[in-house]
Coordinates of C-alpha atoms and ligand atoms in Angstrom, one line a residue:
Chain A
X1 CA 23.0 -48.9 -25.0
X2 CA 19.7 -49.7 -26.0
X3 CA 16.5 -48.3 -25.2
X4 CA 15.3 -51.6 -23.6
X5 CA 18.5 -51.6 -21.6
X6 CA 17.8 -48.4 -20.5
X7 CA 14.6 -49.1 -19.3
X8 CA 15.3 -51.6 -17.3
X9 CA 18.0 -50.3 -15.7
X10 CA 15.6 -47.1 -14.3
X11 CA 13.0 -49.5 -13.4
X12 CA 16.1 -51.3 -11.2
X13 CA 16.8 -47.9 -9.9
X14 CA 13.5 -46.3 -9.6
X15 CA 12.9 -46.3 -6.0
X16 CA 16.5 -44.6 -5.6
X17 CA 15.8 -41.8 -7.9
X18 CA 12.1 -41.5 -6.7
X19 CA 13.2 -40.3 -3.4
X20 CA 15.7 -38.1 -4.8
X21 CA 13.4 -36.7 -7.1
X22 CA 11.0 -36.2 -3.6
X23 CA 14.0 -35.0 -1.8
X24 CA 14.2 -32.3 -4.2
X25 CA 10.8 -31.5 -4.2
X26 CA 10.6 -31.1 -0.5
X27 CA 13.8 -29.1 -0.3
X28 CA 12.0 -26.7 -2.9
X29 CA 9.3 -26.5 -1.3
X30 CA 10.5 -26.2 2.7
X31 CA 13.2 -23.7 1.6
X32 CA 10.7 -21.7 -0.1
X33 CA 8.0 -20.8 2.6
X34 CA 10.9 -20.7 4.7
X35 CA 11.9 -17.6 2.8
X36 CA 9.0 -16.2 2.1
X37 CA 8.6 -15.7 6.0
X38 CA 12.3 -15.0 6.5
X39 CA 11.9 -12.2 3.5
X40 CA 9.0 -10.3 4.9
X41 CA 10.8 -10.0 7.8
X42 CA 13.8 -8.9 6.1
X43 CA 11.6 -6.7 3.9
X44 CA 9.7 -4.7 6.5
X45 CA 13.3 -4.4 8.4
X46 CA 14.8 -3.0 5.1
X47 CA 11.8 -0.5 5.0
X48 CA 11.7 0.5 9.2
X49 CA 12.9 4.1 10.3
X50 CA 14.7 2.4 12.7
X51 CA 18.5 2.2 12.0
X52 CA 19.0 -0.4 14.2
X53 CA 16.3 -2.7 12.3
X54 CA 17.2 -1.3 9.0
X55 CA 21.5 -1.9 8.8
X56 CA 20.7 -5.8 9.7
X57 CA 18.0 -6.1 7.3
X58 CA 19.6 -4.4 4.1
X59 CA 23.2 -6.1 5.5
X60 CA 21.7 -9.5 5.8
X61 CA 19.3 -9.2 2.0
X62 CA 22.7 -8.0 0.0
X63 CA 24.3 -10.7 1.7
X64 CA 22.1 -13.6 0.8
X65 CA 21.7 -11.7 -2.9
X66 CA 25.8 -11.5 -3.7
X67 CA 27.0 -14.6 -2.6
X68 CA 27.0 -18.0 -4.7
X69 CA 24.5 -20.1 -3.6
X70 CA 27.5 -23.1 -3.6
X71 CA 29.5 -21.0 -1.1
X72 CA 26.4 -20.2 1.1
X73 CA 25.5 -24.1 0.8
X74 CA 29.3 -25.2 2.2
X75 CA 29.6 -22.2 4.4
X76 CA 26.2 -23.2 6.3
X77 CA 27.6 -26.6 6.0
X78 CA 31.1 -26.8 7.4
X79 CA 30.9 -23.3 9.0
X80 CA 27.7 -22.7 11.1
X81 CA 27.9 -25.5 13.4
X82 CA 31.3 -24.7 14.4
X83 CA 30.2 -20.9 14.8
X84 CA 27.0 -21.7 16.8
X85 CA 28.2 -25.5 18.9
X86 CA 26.1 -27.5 17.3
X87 CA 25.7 -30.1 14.6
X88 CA 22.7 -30.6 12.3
X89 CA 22.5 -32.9 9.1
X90 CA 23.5 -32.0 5.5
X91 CA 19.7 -31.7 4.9
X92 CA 18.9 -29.0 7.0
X93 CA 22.0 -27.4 6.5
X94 CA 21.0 -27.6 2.3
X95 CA 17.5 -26.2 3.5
X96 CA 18.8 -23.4 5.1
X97 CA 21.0 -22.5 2.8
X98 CA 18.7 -22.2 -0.1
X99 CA 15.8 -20.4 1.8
X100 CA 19.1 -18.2 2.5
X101 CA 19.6 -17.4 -0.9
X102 CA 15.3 -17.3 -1.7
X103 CA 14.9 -14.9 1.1
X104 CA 17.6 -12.0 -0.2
X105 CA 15.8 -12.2 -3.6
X106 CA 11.8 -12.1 -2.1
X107 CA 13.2 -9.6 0.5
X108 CA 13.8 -7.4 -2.5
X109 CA 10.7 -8.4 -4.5
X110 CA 8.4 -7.7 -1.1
X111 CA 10.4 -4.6 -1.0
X112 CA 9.4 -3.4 -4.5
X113 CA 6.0 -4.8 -4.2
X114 CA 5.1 -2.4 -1.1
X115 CA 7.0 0.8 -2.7
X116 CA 5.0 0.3 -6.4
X117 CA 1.8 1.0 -4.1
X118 CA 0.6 4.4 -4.6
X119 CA 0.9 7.0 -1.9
X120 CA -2.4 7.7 -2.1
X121 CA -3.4 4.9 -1.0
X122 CA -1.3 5.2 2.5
X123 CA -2.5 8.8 3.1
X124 CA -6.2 7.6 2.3
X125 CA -5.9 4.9 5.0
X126 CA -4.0 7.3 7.7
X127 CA -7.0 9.6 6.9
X128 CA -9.2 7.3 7.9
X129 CA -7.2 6.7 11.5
X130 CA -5.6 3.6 10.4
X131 CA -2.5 2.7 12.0
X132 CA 0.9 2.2 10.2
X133 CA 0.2 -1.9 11.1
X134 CA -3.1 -1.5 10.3
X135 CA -2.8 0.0 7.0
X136 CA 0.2 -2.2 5.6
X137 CA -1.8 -5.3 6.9
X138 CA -5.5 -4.5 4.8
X139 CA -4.1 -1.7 2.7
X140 CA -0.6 -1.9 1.3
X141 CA 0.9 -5.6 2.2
X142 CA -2.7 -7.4 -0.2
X143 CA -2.2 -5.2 -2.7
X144 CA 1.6 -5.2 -3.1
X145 CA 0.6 -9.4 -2.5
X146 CA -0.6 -9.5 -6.1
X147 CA 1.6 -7.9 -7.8
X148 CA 4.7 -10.1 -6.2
X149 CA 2.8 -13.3 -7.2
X150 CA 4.8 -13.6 -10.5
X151 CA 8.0 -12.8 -8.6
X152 CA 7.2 -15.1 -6.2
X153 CA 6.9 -17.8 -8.2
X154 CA 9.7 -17.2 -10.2
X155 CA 12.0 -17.1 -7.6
X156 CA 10.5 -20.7 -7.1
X157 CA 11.3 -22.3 -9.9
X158 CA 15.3 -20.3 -9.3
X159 CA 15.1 -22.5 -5.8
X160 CA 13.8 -25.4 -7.7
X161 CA 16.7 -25.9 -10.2
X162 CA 19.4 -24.4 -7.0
X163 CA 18.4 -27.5 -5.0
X164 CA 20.7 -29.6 -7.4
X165 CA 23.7 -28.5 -5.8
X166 CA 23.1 -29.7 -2.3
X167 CA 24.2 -33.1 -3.6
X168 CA 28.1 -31.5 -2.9
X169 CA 27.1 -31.7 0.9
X170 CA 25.6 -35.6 0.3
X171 CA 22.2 -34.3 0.7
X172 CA 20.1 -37.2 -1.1
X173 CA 18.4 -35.4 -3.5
X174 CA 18.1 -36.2 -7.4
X175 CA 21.9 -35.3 -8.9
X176 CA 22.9 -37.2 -5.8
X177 CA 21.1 -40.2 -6.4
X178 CA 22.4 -39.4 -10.0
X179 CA 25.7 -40.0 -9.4
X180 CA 25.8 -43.0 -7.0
X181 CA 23.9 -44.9 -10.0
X182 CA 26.3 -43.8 -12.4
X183 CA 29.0 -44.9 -9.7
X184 CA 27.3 -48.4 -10.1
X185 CA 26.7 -48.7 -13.1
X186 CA 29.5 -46.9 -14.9
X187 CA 27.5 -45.6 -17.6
X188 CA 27.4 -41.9 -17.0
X189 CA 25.7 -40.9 -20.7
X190 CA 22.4 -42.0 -20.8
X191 CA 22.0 -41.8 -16.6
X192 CA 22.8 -38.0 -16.7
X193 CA 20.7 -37.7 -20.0
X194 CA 18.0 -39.2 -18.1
X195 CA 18.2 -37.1 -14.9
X196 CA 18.8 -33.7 -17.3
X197 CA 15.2 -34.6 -18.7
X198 CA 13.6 -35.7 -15.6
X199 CA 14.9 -32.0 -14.3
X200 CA 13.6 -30.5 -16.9
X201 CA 10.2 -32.3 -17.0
X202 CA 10.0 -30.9 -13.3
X203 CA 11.6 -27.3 -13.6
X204 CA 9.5 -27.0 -16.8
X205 CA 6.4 -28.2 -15.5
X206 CA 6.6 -25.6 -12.6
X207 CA 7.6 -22.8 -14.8
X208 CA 4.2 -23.9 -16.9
X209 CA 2.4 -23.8 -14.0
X210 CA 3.8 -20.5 -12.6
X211 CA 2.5 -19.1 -15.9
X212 CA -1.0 -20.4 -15.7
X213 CA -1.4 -19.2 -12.2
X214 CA -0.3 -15.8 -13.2
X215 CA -3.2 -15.6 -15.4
X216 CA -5.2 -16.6 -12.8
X217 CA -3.8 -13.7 -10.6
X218 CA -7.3 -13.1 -8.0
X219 CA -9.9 -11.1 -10.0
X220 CA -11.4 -8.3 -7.7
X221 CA -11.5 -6.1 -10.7
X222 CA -8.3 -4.8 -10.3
X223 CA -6.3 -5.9 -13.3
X224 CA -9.3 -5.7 -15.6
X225 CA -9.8 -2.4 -17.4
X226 CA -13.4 -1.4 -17.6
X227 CA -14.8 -2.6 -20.7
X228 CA -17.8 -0.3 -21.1
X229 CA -18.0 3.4 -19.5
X230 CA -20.7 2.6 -17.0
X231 CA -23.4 5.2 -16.7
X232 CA -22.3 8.1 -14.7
Chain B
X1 CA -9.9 35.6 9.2
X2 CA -12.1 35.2 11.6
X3 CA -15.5 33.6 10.2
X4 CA -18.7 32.3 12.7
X5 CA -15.9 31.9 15.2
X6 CA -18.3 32.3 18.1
X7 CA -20.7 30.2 16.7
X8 CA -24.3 29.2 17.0
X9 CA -25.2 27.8 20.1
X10 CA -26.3 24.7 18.3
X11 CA -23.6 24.4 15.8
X12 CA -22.1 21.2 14.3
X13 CA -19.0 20.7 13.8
X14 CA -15.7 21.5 15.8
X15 CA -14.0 24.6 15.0
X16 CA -11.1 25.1 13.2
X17 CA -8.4 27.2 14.3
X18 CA -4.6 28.3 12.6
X19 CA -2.2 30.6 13.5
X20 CA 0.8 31.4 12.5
X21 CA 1.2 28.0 10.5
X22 CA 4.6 27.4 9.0
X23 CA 5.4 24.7 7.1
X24 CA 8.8 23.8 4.6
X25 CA 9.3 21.2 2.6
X26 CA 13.1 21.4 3.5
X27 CA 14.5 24.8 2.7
X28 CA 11.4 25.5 0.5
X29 CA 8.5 27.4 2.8
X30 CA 5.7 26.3 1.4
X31 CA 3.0 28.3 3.9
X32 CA 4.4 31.3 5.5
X33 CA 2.3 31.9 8.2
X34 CA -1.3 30.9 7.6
X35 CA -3.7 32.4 10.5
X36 CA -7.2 31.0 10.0
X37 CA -10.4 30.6 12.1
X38 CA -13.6 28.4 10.9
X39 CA -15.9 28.3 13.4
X40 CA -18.2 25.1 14.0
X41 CA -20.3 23.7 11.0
X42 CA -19.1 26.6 8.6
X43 CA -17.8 26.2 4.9
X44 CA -14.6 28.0 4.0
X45 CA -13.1 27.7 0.5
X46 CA -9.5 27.4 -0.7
X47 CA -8.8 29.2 -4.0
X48 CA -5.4 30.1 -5.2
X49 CA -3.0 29.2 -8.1
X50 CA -1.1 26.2 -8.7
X51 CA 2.0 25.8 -5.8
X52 CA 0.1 28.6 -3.1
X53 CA 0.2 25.6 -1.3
X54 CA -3.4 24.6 -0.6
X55 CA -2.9 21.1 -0.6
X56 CA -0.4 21.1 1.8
X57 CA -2.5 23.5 4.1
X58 CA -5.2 21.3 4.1
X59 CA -2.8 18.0 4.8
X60 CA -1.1 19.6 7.9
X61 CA -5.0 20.0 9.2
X62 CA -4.7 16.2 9.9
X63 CA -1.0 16.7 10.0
X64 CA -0.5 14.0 7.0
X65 CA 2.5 17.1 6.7
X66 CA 3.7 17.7 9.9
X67 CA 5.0 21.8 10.6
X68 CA 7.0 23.4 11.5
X69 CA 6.0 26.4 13.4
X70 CA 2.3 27.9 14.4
X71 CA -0.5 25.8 15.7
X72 CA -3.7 24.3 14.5
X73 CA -6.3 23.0 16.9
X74 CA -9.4 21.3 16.0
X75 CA -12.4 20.6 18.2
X76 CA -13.1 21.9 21.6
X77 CA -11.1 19.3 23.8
X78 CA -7.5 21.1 22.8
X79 CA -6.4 18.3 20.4
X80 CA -3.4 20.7 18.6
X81 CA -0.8 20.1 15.8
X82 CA 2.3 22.0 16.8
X83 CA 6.1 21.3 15.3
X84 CA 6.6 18.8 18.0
X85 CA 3.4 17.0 16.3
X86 CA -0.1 16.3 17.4
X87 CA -0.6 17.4 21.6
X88 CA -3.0 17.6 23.8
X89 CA -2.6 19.5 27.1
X90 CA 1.2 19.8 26.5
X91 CA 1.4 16.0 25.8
X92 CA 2.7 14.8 22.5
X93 CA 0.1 12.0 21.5
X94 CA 1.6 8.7 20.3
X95 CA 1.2 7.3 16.8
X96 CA -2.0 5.4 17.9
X97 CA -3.8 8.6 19.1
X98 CA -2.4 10.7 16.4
X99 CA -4.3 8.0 14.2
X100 CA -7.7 8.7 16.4
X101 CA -6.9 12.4 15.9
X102 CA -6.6 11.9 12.1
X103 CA -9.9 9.6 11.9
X104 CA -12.2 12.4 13.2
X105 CA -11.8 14.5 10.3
X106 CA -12.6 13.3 6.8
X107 CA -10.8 13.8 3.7
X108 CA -11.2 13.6 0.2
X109 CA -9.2 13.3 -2.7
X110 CA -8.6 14.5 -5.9
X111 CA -7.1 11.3 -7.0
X112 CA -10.2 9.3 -5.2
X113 CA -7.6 6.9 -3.5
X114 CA -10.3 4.1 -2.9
X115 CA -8.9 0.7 -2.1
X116 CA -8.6 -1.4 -5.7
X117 CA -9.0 -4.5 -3.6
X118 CA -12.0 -4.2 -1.7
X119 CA -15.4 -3.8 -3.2
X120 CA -17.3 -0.5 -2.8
X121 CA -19.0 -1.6 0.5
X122 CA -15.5 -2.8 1.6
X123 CA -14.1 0.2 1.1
X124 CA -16.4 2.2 3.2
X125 CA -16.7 -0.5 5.8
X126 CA -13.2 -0.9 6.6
X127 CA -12.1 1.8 8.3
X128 CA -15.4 2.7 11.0
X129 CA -15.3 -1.5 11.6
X130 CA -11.5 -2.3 11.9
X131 CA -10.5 1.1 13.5
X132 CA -13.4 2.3 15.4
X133 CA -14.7 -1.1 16.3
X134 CA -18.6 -0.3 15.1
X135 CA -20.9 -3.0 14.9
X136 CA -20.4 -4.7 11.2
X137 CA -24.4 -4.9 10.6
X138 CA -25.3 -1.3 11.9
X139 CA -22.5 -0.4 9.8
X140 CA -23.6 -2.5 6.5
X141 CA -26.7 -0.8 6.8
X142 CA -25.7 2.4 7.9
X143 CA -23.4 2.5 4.4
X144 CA -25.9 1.1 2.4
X145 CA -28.1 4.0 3.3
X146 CA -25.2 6.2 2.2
X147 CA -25.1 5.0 -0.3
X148 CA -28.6 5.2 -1.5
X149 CA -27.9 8.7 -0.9
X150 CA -25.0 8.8 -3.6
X151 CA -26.9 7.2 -6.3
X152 CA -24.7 4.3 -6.0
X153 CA -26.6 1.1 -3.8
X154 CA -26.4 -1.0 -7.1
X155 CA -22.7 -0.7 -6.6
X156 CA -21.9 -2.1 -3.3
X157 CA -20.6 -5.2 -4.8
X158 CA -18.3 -3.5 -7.5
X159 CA -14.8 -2.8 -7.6
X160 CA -13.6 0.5 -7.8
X161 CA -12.0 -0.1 -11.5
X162 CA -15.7 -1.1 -12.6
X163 CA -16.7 2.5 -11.6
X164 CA -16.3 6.0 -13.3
X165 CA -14.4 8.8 -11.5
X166 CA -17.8 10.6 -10.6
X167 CA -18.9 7.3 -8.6
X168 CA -15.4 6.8 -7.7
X169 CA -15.5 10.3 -5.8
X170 CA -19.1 9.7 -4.4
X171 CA -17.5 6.2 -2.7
X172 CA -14.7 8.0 -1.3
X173 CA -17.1 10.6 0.5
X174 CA -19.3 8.3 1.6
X175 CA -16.3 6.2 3.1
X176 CA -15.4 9.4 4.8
X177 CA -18.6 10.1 6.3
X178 CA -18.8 6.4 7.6
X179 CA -16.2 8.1 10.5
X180 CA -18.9 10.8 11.4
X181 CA -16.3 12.9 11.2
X182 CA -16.6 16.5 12.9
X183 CA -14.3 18.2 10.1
X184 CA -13.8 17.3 6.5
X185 CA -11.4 18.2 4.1
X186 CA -11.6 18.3 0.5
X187 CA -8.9 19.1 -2.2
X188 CA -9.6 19.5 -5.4
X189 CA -12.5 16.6 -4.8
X190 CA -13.3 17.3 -8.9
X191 CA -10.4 18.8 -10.6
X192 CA -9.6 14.8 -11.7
X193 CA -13.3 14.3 -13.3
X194 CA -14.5 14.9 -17.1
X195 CA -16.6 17.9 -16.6
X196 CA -19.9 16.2 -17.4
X197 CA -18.8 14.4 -13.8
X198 CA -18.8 17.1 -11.9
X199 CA -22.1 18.3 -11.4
X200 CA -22.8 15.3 -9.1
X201 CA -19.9 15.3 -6.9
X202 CA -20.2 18.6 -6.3
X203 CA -24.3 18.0 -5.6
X204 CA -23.3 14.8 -3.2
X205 CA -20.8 17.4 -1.6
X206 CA -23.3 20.5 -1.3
X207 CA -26.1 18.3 0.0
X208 CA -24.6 15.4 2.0
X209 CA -20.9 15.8 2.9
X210 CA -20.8 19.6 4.3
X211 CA -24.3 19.5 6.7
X212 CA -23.2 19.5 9.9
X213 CA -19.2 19.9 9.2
X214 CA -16.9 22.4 10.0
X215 CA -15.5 22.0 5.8
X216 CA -12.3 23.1 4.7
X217 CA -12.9 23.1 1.0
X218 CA -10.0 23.4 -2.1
X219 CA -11.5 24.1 -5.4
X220 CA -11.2 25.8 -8.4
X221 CA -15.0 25.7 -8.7
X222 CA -15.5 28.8 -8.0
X223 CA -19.4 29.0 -8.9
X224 CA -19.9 26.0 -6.7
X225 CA -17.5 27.6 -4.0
X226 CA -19.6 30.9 -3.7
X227 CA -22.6 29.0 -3.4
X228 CA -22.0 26.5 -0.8
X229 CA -18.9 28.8 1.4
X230 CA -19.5 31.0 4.5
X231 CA -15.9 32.2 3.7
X232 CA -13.2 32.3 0.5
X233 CA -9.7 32.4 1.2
X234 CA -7.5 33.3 -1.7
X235 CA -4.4 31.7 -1.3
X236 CA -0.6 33.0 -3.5
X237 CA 2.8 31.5 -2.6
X238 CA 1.9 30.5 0.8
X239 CA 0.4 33.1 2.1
X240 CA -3.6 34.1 1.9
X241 CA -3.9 37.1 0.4
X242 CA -7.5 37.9 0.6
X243 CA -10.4 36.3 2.4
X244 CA -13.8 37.3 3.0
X245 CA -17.6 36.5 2.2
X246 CA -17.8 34.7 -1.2
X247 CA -19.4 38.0 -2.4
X248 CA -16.5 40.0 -1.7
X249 CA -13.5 37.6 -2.5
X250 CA -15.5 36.2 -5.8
X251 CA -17.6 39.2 -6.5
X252 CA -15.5 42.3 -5.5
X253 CA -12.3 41.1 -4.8
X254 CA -10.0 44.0 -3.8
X255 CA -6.7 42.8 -4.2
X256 CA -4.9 42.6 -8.1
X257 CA -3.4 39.2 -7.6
X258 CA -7.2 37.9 -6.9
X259 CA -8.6 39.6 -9.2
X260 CA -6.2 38.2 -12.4
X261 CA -6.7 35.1 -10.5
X262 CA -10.7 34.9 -10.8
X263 CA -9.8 36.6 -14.1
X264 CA -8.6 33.5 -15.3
X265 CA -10.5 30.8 -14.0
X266 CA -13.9 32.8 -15.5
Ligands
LIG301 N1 6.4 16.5 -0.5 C1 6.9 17.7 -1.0 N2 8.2 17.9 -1.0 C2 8.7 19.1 -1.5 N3 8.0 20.1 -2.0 C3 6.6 19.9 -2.0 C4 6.0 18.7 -1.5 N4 4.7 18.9 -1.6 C5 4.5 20.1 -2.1 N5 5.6 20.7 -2.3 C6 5.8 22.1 -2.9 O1 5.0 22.9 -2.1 C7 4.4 23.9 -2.9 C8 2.9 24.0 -2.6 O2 2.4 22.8 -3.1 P1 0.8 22.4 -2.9 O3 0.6 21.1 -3.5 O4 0.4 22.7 -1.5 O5 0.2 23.5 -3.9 P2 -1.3 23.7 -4.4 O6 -1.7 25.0 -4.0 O7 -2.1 22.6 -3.8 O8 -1.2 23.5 -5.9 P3 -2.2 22.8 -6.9 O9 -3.3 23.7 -7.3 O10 -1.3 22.5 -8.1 O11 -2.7 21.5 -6.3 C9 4.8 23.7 -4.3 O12 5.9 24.5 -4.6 C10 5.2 22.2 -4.3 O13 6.2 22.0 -5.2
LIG302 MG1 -3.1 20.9 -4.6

């Protein structure tokens, strides 16, 4: 096939796999704040004296964390609206299933970000007559913030390249749109090759981007050493 | 000990009281019966080896360490920290009051334990405007002033991993004394510093942080201690051992375990 042929065949397509590539993008994106809500939650339920919060929250995290995000995708799918009488479309069913999986692993990173704050800094704040709320909310929670940034946004570009399985539930993304062109045209090769690339384009331009902003991680001082011993 | 327990008429401070404290860190008894009195505005000093547990007398004060037996009351108005946790007329206070309890009485640090993400005045502003509601601007100024006091005004804007332990320490009193607090606590406020640091913590402590306190003061310091106490207590496995004027605990101390102690730290 020849370059040219190629060419115009993905101009003939384009609008198709535009809005699968948006459909991705949106998935991404949705599923992601969606879990980063659903994961605090999760997170301060993992870490709350209360058994009754606690069980739920470490049951639920494990549970999004140790099972395939395909099953969790067809379970949502073909299970939840029979378990809870009603219906909704393979879209929301896709979103829900990968904020699912998101929300285990940022559960877990929240988690870790609030324990790697020092003690000192929760027995400074009660000293000073903060409250438990008050002191994770302006103490613990911004600091523990910064340091989950680059977990954060790794776990984005996970949920970027897991939204290509929601095409098994005919949700319209990219790999969908993929394979009804290749269904059309018959020439599976260079489509695939071009949708590998296009994912990669994307995935990698994220993962670019994630790095960047990592280095641009807010600068109050607190990841810089002191350069010069300042005068005492 | 008993030290200024009926105090001066005009007096500062609340008074301290603490009998029979017990406290275990599971089956370890870490204070085995403490019995202390501080009356209003005086000084007392903690001395004692490593593990007598003067850290953890000082956190069950604010009951950062809650006990398990004996009784420590602070102020006039029967506030008291008993096993079943902070009470006041037979009523165990809620989280939320225990939090008022803990933000009349200062403490410091001997790790600093300043906020990394808030600038100097942020640290010292957040806690007397998000938790006792003061007016932001009286509060601005009021810290500034402090400030000035510390040596440290041209630092307002910094962030604490711009400044050097000494100035690190002088923030975290000042953002103690932003709480006009009627007690303060201090444990091992410069056994983190370089030596040539000490000197002015212990100057911003002697001259600024004690006026007007009850102060419950841990220290190996002990020059500094018998010059700014009313009282040293000398404190071995949980138990005080000796405690009297500065002069007699520091200068004539009667007991053997004291006296290898001073022994050592001269
Ligand atoms: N959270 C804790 N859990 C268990 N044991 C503890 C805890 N905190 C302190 N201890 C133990 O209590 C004892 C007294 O400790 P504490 O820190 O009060 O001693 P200290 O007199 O302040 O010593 P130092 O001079 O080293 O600061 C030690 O044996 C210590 O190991
Ligand atoms: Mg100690």
């Amino acid at each position: 096939m020849s370059l040219e042929r190629l060419g115009r065949m993905l101009w003939e397509y384009r609008e198709v796999l535009l809005s699968g590539i948006w459909v991705t993008i949106e998935l991404a994106f949705i599923s992601m704040l969606i879990a980063m809500v659903v994961g605090l939650l999760a997170c301060f339920g993992s870490l709350s004296r209360s058994r009754i919060l606690r069980a739920p929250a470490i049951l639920f995290v494990e549970f999004c964390r140790n099972t395939p995000i395909l099953v969790q995708l067809v379970w949502v799918h073909f299970a939840w609206p029979e378990l809870l009488g009603f219906k909704f479309t393979a879209w929301t069913s896709a979103m829900i299933a990968l904020a699912l999986q998101s929300s285990g692993y940022l559960a877990e990173e929240f988690r870790a970000g609030i324990e790697s704050i020092d003690k000192g800094q929760i027995e400074a704040s009660q000293s000073l007559g903060m409250t438990y709320v008050r002191l994770m909310a302006f103490i613990v929670v911004p600091q523990a913030f910064i340091r989950m940034i680059p977990g954060i946004l790794n776990q984005f570009v996970t949920c970027f390249k897991s939204t290509s399985i929601v095409s098994v539930i005919a949700v319209p993304d990219l790999m969908y749109q993929a394979q009804l062109i290749v269904t059309a045209t018959f020439l599976p090769m260079p489509v695939y090759t071009v949708v590998a690339l296009m994912y990669f384009l994307m995935v990698f331009g994220v993962s670019v981007g994630v790095r960047r902003l990592t280095l641009l991680l807010p600068n109050f001082g607190y990841f810089q050493t002191r350069k010069e011993a300042p005068a005492a | 000990m008993s030290f200024g327990a009926q105090a001066h008429a005009q007096a500062s401070g609340d008074p301290v009281t603490i009998s029979a404290l017990h406290k275990r860190f599971g089956a370890l008894e870490v204070l085995k019966g403490i019995d202390m009195a501080i009356g209003a505005g005086k000084t007392v000093g903690v001395i004692g080896p490593s593990g007598s547990g003067k850290s953890t007398l000082v956190r069950c004060i604010n009951h950062l360490e809650p006990i398990q037996q004996g009784r420590i009351s602070v102020g006039v108005n029967g506030t008291t920290v008993t096993a079943r946790g902070v009470e006041n007329a037979g009523r165990v206070l809620s989280q939320g009051e225990v939090a008022r309890y803990r933000a009349q009485i200062g403490m410091v640090f001997q790790s600093f334990n300043l906020f990394p993400h808030l600038t100097v005045l942020g640290n010292i502003l957040t806690a007397p405007v998000g938790v006792l509601k003061r007016d932001k601007k009286a509060m601005i100024e009021k810290g500034m002033e402090l400030l000035g006091k510390v040596n440290l005004q041209d630092k307002a804007k910094t962030y604490p991993a711009h400044l050097s332990g000494g100035q690190q320490q002088r923030v975290a009193i000042v953002r103690a004394l932003m709480m006009d607090p009627k007690v303060m606590l201090f444990d091992e406020p410069t056994s983190a510093l370089d030596p040539e640091l000490t000197g002015e913590v212990l100057k911003v402590i002697a001259e600024l942080a004690i006026r007007g306190r009850t102060t419950i003061i841990v220290t190996h310091e002990l020059a500094f201690a018998r010059d700014i106490a009313d009282a040293i207590v000398f404190m071995d496995n949980g138990k005080i051992v000796e405690e009297g004027t500065p002069d007699e605990v520091l200068g004539n101390p009667k007991m053997e375990r004291t006296r290898a102690f001073i022994g050592k730290m001269a």
